[in-house]
Short mmCIF file of C-alpha atoms in Angstrom, two decimals:
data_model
loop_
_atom_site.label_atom_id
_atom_site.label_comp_id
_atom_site.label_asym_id
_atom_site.label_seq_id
_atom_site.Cartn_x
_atom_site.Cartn_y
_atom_site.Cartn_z
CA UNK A 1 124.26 141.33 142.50
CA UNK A 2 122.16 138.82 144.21
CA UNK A 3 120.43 136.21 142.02
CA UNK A 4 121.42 135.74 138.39
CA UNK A 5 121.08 133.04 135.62
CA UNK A 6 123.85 131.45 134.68
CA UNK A 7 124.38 130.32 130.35
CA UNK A 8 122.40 126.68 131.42
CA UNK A 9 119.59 129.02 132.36
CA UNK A 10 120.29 127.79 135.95
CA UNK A 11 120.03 130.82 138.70
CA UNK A 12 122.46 131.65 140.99
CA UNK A 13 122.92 133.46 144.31
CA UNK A 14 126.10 135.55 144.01
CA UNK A 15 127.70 137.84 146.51
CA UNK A 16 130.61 140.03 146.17
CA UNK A 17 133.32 140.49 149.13
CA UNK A 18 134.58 143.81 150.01
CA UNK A 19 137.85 144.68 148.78
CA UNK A 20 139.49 144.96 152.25
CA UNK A 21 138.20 141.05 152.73
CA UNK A 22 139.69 140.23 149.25
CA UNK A 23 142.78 142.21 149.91
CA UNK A 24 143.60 139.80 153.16
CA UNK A 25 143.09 136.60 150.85
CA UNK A 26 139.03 136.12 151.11
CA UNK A 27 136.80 134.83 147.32
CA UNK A 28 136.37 137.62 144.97
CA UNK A 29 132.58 136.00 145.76
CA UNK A 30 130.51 133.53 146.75
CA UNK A 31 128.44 131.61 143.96
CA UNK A 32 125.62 129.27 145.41
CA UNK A 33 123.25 126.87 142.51
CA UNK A 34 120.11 127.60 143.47
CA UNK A 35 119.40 124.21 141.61
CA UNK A 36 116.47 125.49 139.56
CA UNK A 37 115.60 127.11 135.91
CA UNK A 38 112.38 128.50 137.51
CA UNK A 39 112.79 132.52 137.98
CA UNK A 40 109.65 132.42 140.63
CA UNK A 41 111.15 130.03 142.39
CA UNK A 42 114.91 130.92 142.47
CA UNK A 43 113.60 134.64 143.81
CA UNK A 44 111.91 132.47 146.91
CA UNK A 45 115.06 130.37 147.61
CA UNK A 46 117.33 133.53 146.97
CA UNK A 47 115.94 134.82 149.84
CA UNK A 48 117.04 132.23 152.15
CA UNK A 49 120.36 132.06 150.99
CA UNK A 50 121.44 135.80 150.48
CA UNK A 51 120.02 136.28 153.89
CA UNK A 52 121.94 133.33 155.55
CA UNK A 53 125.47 134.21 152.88
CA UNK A 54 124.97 137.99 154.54
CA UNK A 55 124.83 137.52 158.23
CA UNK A 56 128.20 135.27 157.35
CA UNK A 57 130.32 137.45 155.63
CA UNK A 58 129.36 140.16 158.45
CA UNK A 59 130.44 138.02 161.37
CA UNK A 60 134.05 137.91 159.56
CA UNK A 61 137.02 140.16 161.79
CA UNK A 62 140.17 140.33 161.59
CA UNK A 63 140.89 136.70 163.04
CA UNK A 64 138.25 134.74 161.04
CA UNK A 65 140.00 131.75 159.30
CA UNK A 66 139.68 131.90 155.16
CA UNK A 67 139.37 128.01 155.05
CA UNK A 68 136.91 128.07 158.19
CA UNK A 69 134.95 130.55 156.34
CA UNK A 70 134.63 128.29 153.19
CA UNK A 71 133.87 125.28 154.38
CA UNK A 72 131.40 127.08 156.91
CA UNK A 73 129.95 128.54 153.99
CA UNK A 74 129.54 125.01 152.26
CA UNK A 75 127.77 123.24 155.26
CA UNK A 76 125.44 125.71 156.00
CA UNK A 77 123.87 126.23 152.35
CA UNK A 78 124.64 122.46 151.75
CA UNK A 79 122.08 122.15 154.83
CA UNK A 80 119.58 124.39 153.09
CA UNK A 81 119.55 123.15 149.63
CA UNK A 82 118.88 119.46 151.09
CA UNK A 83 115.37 121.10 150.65
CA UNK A 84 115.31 121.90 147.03
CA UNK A 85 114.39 119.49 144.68
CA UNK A 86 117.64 119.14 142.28
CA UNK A 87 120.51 117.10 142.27
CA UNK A 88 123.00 120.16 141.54
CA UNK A 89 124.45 120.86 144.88
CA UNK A 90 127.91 122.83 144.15
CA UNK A 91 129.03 125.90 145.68
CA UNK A 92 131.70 127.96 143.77
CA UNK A 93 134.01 130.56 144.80
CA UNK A 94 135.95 132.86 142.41
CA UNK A 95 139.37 132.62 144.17
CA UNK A 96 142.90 131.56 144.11
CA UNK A 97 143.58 129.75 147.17
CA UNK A 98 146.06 131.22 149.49
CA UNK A 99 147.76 129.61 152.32
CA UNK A 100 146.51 131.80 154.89
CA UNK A 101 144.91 130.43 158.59
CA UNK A 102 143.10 132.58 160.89
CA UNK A 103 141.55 132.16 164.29
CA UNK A 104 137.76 133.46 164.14
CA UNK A 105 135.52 134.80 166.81
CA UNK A 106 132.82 133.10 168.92
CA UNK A 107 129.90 132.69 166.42
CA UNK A 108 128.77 129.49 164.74
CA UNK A 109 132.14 129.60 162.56
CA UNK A 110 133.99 129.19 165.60
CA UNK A 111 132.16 125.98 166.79
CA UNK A 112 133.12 124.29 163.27
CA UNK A 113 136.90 125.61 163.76
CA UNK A 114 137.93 122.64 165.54
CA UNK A 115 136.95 120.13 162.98
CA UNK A 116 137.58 121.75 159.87
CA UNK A 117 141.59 122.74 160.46
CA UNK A 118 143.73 121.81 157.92
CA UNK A 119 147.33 121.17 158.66
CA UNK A 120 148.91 122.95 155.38
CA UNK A 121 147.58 125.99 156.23
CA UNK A 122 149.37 128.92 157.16
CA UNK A 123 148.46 131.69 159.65
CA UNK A 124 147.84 134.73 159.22
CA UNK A 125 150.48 136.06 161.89
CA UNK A 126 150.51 138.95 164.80
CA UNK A 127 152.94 141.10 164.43
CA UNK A 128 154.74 139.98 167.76
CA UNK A 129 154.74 136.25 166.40
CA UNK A 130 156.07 137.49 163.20
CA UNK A 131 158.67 139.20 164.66
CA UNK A 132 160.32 136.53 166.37
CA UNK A 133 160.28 134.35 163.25
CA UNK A 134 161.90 137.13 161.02
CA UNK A 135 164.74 137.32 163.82
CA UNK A 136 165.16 133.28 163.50
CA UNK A 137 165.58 133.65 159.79
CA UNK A 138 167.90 136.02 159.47
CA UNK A 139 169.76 134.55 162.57
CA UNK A 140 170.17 131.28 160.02
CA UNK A 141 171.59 134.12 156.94
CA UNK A 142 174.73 134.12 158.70
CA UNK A 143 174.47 137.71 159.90
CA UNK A 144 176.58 140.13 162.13
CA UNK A 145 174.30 139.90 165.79
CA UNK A 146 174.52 143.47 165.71
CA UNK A 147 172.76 143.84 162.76
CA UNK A 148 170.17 141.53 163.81
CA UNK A 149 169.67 142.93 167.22
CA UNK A 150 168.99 146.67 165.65
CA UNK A 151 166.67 145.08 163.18
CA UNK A 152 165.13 143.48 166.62
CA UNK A 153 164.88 146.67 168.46
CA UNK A 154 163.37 148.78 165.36
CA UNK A 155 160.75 147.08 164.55
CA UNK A 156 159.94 146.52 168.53
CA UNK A 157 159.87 149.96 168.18
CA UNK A 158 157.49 150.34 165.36
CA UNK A 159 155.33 147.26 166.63
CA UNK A 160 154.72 148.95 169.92
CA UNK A 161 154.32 152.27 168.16
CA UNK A 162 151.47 151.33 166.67
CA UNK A 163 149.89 149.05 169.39
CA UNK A 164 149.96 152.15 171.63
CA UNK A 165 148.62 154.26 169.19
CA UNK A 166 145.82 151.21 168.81
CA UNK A 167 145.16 151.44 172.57
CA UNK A 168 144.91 154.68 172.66
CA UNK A 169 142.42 154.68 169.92
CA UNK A 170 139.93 151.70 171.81
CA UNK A 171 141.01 152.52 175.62
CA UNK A 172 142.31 148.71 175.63
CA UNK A 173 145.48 147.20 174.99
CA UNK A 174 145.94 146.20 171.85
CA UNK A 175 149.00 143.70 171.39
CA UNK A 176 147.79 141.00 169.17
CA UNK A 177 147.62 143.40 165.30
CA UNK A 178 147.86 141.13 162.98
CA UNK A 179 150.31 142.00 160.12
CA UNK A 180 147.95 142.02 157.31
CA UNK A 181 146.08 144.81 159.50
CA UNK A 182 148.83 147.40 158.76
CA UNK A 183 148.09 149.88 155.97
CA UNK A 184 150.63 152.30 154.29
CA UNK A 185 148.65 155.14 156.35
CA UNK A 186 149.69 152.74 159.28
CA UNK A 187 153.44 153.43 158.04
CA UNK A 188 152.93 157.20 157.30
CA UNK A 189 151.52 157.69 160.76
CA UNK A 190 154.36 156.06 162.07
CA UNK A 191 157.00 158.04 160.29
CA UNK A 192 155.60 161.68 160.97
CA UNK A 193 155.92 160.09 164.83
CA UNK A 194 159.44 159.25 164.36
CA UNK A 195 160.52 162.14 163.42
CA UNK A 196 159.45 164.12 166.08
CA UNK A 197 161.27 161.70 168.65
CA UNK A 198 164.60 163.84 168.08
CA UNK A 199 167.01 160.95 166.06
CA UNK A 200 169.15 161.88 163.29
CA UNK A 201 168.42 161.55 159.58
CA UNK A 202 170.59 158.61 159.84
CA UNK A 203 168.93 157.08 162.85
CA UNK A 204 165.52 157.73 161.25
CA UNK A 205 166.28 156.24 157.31
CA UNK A 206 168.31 153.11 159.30
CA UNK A 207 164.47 152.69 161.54
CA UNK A 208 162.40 152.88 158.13
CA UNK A 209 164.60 150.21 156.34
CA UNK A 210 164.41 148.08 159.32
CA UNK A 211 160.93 147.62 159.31
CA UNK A 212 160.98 147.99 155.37
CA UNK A 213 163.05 144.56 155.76
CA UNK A 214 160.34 143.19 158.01
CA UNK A 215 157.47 143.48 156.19
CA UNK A 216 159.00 142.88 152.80
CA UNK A 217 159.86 139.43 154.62
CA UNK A 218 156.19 139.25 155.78
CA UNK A 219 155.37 139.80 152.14
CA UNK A 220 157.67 136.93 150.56
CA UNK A 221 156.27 134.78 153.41
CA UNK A 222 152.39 135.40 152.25
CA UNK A 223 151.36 137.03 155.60
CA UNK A 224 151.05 140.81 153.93
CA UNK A 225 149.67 141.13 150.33
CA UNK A 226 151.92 144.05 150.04
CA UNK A 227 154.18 146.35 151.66
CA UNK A 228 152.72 149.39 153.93
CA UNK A 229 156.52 150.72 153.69
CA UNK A 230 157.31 150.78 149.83
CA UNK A 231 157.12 154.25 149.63
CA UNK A 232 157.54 155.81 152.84
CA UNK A 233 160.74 157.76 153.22
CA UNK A 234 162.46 159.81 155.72
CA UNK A 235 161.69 163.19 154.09
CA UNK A 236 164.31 165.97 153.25
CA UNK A 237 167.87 165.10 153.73
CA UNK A 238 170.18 166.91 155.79
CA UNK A 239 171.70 170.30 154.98
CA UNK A 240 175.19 169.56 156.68
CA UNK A 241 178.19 167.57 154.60
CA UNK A 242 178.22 164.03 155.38
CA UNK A 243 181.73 164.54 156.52
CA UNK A 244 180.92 166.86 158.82
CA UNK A 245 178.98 164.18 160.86
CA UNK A 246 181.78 162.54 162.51
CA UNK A 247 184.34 164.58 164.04
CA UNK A 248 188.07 163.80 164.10
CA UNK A 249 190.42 164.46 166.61
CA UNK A 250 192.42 168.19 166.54
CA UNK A 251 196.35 168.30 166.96
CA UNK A 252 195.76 169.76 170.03
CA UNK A 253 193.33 167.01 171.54
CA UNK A 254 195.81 164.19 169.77
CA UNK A 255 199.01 165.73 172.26
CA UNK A 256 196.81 166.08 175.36
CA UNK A 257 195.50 162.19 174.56
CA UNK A 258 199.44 160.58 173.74
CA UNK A 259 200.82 162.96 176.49
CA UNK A 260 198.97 162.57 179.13
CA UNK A 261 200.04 160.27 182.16
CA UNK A 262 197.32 158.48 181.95
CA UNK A 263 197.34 157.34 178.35
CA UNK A 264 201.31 156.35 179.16
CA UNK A 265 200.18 154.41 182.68
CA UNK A 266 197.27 152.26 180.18
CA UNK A 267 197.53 148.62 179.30
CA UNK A 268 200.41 148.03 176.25
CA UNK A 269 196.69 146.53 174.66
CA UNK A 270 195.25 150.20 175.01
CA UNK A 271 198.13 152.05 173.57
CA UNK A 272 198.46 149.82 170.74
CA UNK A 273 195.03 150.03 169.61
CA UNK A 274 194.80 153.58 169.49
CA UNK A 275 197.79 154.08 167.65
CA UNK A 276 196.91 151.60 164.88
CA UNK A 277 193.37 153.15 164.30
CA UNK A 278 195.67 156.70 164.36
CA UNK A 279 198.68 155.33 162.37
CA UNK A 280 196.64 152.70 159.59
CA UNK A 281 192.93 153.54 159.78
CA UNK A 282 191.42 150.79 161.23
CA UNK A 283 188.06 150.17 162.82
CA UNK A 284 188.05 149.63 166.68
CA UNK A 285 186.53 146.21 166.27
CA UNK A 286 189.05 145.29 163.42
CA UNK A 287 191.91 146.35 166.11
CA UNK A 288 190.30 144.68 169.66
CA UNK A 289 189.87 141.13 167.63
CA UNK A 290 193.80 140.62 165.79
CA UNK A 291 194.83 137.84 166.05
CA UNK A 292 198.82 137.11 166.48
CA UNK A 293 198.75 135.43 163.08
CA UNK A 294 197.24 138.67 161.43
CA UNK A 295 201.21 140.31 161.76
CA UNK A 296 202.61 139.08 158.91
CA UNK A 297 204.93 139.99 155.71
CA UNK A 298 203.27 140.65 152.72
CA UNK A 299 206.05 141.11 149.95
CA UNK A 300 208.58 141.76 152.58
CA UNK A 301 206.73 144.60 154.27
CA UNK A 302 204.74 143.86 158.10
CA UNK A 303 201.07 144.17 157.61
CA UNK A 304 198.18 143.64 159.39
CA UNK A 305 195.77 141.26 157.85
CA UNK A 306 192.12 142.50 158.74
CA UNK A 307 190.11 139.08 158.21
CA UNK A 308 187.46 137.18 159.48
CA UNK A 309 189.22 133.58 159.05
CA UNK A 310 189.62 133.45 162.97
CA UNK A 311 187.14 131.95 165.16
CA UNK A 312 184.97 134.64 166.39
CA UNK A 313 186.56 137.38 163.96
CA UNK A 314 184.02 139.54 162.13
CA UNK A 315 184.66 142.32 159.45
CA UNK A 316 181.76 144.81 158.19
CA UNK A 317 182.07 143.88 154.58
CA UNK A 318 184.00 141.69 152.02
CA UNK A 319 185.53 145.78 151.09
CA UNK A 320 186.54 145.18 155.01
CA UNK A 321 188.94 142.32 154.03
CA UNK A 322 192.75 143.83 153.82
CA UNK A 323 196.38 144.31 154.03
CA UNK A 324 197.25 147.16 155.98
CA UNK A 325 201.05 148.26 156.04
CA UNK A 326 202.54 149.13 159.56
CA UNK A 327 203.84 152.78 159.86
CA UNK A 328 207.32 153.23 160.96
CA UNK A 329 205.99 154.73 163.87
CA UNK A 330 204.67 152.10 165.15
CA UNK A 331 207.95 149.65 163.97
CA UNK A 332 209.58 152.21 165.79
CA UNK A 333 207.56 151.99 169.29
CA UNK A 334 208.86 148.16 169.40
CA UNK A 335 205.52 146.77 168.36
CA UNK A 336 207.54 144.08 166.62
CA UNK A 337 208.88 143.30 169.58
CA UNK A 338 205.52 143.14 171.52
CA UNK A 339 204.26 140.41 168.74
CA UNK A 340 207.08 138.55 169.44
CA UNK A 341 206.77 138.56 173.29
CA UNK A 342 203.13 137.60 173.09
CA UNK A 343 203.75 134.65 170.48
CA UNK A 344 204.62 133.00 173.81
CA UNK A 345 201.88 133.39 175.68
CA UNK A 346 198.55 133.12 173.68
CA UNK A 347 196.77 133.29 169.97
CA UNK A 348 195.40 136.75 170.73
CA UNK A 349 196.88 140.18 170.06
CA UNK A 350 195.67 141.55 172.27
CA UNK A 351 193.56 140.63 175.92
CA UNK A 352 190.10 142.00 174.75
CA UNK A 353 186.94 139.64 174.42
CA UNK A 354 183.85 140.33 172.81
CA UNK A 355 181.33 141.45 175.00
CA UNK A 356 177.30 140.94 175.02
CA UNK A 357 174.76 139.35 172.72
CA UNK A 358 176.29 141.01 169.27
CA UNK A 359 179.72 139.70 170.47
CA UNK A 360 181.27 143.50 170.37
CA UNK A 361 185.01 143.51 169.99
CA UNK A 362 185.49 146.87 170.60
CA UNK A 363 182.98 147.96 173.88
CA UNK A 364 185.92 147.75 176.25
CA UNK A 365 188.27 149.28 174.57
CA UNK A 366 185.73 152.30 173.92
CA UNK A 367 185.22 152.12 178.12
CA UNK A 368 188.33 152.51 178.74
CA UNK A 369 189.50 155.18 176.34
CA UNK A 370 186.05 157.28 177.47
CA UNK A 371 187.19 156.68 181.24
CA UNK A 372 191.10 157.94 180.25
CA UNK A 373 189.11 161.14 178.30
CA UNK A 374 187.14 162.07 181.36
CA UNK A 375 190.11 161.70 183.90
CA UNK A 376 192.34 164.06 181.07
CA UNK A 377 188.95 166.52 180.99
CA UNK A 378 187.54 165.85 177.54
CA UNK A 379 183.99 166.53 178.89
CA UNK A 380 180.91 163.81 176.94
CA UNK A 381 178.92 164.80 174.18
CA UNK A 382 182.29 167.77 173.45
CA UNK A 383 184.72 165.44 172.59
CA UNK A 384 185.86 163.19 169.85
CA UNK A 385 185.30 159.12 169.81
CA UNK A 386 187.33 155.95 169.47
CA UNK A 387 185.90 156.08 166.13
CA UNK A 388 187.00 159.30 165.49
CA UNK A 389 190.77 158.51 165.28
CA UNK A 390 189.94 156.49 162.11
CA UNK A 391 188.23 159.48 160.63
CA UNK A 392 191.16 161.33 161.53
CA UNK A 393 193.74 158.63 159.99
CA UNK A 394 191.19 159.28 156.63
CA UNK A 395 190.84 162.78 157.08
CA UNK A 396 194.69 163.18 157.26
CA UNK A 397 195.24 161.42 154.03
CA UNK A 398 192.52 163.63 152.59
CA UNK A 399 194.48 166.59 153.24
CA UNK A 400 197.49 165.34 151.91
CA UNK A 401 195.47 164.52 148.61
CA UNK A 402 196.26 160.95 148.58
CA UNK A 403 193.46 158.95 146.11
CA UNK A 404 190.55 158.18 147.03
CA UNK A 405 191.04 154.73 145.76
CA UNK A 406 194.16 154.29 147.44
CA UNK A 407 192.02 155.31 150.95
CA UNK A 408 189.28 153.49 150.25
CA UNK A 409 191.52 149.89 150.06
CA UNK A 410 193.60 150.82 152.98
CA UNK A 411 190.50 151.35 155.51
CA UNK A 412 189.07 149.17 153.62
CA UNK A 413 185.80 150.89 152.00
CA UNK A 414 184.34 150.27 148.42
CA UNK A 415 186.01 151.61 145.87
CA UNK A 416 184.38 154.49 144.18
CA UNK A 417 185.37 154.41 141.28
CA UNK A 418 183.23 151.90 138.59
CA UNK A 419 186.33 151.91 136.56
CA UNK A 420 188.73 150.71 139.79
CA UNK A 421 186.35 148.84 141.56
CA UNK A 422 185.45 146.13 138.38
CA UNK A 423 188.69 146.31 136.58
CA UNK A 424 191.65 147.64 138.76
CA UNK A 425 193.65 145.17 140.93
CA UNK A 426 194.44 145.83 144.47
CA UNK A 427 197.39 148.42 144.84
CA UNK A 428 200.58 146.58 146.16
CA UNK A 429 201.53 146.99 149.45
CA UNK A 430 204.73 148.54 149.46
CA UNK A 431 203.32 151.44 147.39
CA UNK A 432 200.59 151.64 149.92
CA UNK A 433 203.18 151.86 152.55
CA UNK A 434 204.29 155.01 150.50
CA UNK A 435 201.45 156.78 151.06
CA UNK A 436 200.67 155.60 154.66
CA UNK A 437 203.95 156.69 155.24
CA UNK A 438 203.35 160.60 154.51
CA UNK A 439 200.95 160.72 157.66
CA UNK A 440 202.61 162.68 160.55
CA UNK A 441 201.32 164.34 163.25
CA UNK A 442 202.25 166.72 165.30
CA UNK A 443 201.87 165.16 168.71
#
């Protein structure tokens, strides 16, 4: 609708915006006064302002500035009802404002740009831009580098995904999307190509909620009216067990490991890690970062207190926070008598430092055990990881059909059981001992 008369008989120019402009924060319209009662004459200055309203609205891309636009908007008809003979000179726009601030193109808008910023607005962000300020926020939440770096590196991926496929699609580089440019077809088209680039299920549903994250932070931060990932998913979920996706170690590859002359020529650090991820279940980082104060009595049995209380100590979880008792087997390898030598020298268990960016606890440790496997002739991609001696510890207990509750609080997993997890206290440890105590192997 163009002209119509409004209940004080005055007539109006109106003009309604596309969805796709309303969608990134534009007026549901544009209402102009065409400060007269007179039908002949509104149709006359209808003319002029449809005309002049049009050519505006078309000349709006995807970096056009909402508040540029409206006050653009205002001087121009302002400038052509000086003419009419009224006093009426309001221009009304059916809109709730939104904080949104967006760089137009070279045409008259852009020339009144410069004079008609307003400092409480806020951009409308490229996806690069936005990027970096999701990774400062969630740098300031307190959480694990490693975490944020994979969020980092996913949506990278995505981000460039899509600004290739851009390219591609104009034969020029596109790096400058904005976010409110990216539609759920966006996210579909992006899925179907992540699936074909050969990652697991796990890999692939750990990518989606990455960028899920993103642009739900995008969303909260009133750069994206919604969410192009809401209801994307991964697809059909794999046919193998879940516990076939991490393989323990055999008997077999346990003796030719502790037996071999190079496992007995390693650091005392080396050989005691390994054996208390075998012997108690714990993670490698959880091992690498102990700190000589984490040997302690609990109730008259030696534990190992998996915390994060130290500087520079991390744990996965608050389910990651423990008491773990200390097999005989290691009491019986002296390892009391190793905590008690090293009590002298530093605050460290052991000599390993966390190494990179995300501060990893565990990288050298998983060098050196991969360099020991290769020079024993485990070949890669055949063999069993430093990870895998935990699944084995877990697997063992399994086997033995030891509770899954009681499992779950000595590796330190959530309890799943509702009934456990909400009302049960934590098992004592010298009936934990019990059951760590019924792990043997034959090595």
């Amino acid at each position: 609708m163009y002209l119509y008369r409004a209940p004080n008989n005055v007539y109006f120019t109106r003009i309604c915006l596309s969805k796709y402009l309303r969608d990134k924060g534009f007026p549901f319209d544009v209402k102009v006064s065409l400060l007269t009662r007179d039908r002949a004459e509104a149709v006359i200055r209808n003319i002029e302002v449809a005309g002049t309203l049009k050519k505006i609205i078309k000349s709006i891309d995807h970096q056009t500035r909402i508040n540029d636009f409206i006050r653009y908007v205002d001087e121009v008809i302002n400038h052509l009802r000086a003419q009419f003979d009224a006093d009426d000179s309001d221009i009304t726009f059916n809109i709730t404002p939104k904080p949104h601030f967006i760089p137009i193109r070279d045409t008259k808008l852009s020339e009144h740009r410069e004079t008609t910023a307003v400092a409480q607005a806020k951009p409308v962000i490229g996806l690069n831009e936005a990027l970096s300020a999701f990774i400062i926020s969630k740098q300031k939440s307190a959480i694990r580098p490693l975490s944020i770096k994979q969020l980092e590196q996913r949506t990278r991926h995505f981000i460039d995904t899509v600004s290739s496929k851009s390219a591609l699609k104009t034969k020029f580089k596109t790096d400058d999307k904005c976010v409110h440019d990216i539609t759920s077809a966006d996210a579909m088209t992006y899925r179907d190509e992540l699936l074909t680039q050969g990652r697991s299920y796990k890999s692939n549903k750990e990518y989606l909620a990455a960028i899920f994250q993103f642009f739900k932070w995008c969303q909260l931060m009133n750069y994206s009216n919604q969410n192009p990932f809401e209801s994307v998913t991964v697809g059909q979920k794999p046919k193998a067990k879940a516990n076939q996706g991490r393989n323990r170690w055999t008997a077999s590859e346990l003796k030719r490991l502790i037996r071999s002359t190079a496992f007995n020529d390693s650091t005392d650090d080396f050989k005691w890690v390994t054996l208390m991820m075998l012997y108690g279940g714990l993670r490698p980082s959880e091992a690498c970062q102990l700190l000589l104060s984490d040997i302690k009595q609990v109730d008259g049995v030696d534990c190992i207190s998996v915390d994060d209380s130290g500087a520079g100590q991390r744990i996965k979880n608050i389910n990651a926070k423990r008491y773990v008792p200390i097999h005989s087997a290691l009491l019986e390898q002296d390892f009391m008598a190793f905590v008690t030598q090293r009590k002298t020298q530093q605050i460290q268990l052991f000599d390993y430092k966390p190494v990179g960016i995300i501060e990893d606890w565990s990288k050298t440790y998983c060098k050196q055990l991969a360099k020991l496997q290769n020079e024993i002739g485990m070949q890669a991609n055949k063999r069993p990881t430093a990870y895998g001696l935990r699944h084995t510890f877990i697997d063992e207990m399994k086997q033995l059909d030891i509770s899954e509750h009681i499992v779950a609080q000595i590796v330190g997993h959530a309890n799943p059981n509702i009934t456990f997890s909400r009302y049960g206290k934590d098992i004592n440890v010298a009936a934990l001992l019990k059951d760590i105590e019924r792990i043997e192997y034959q090595i």
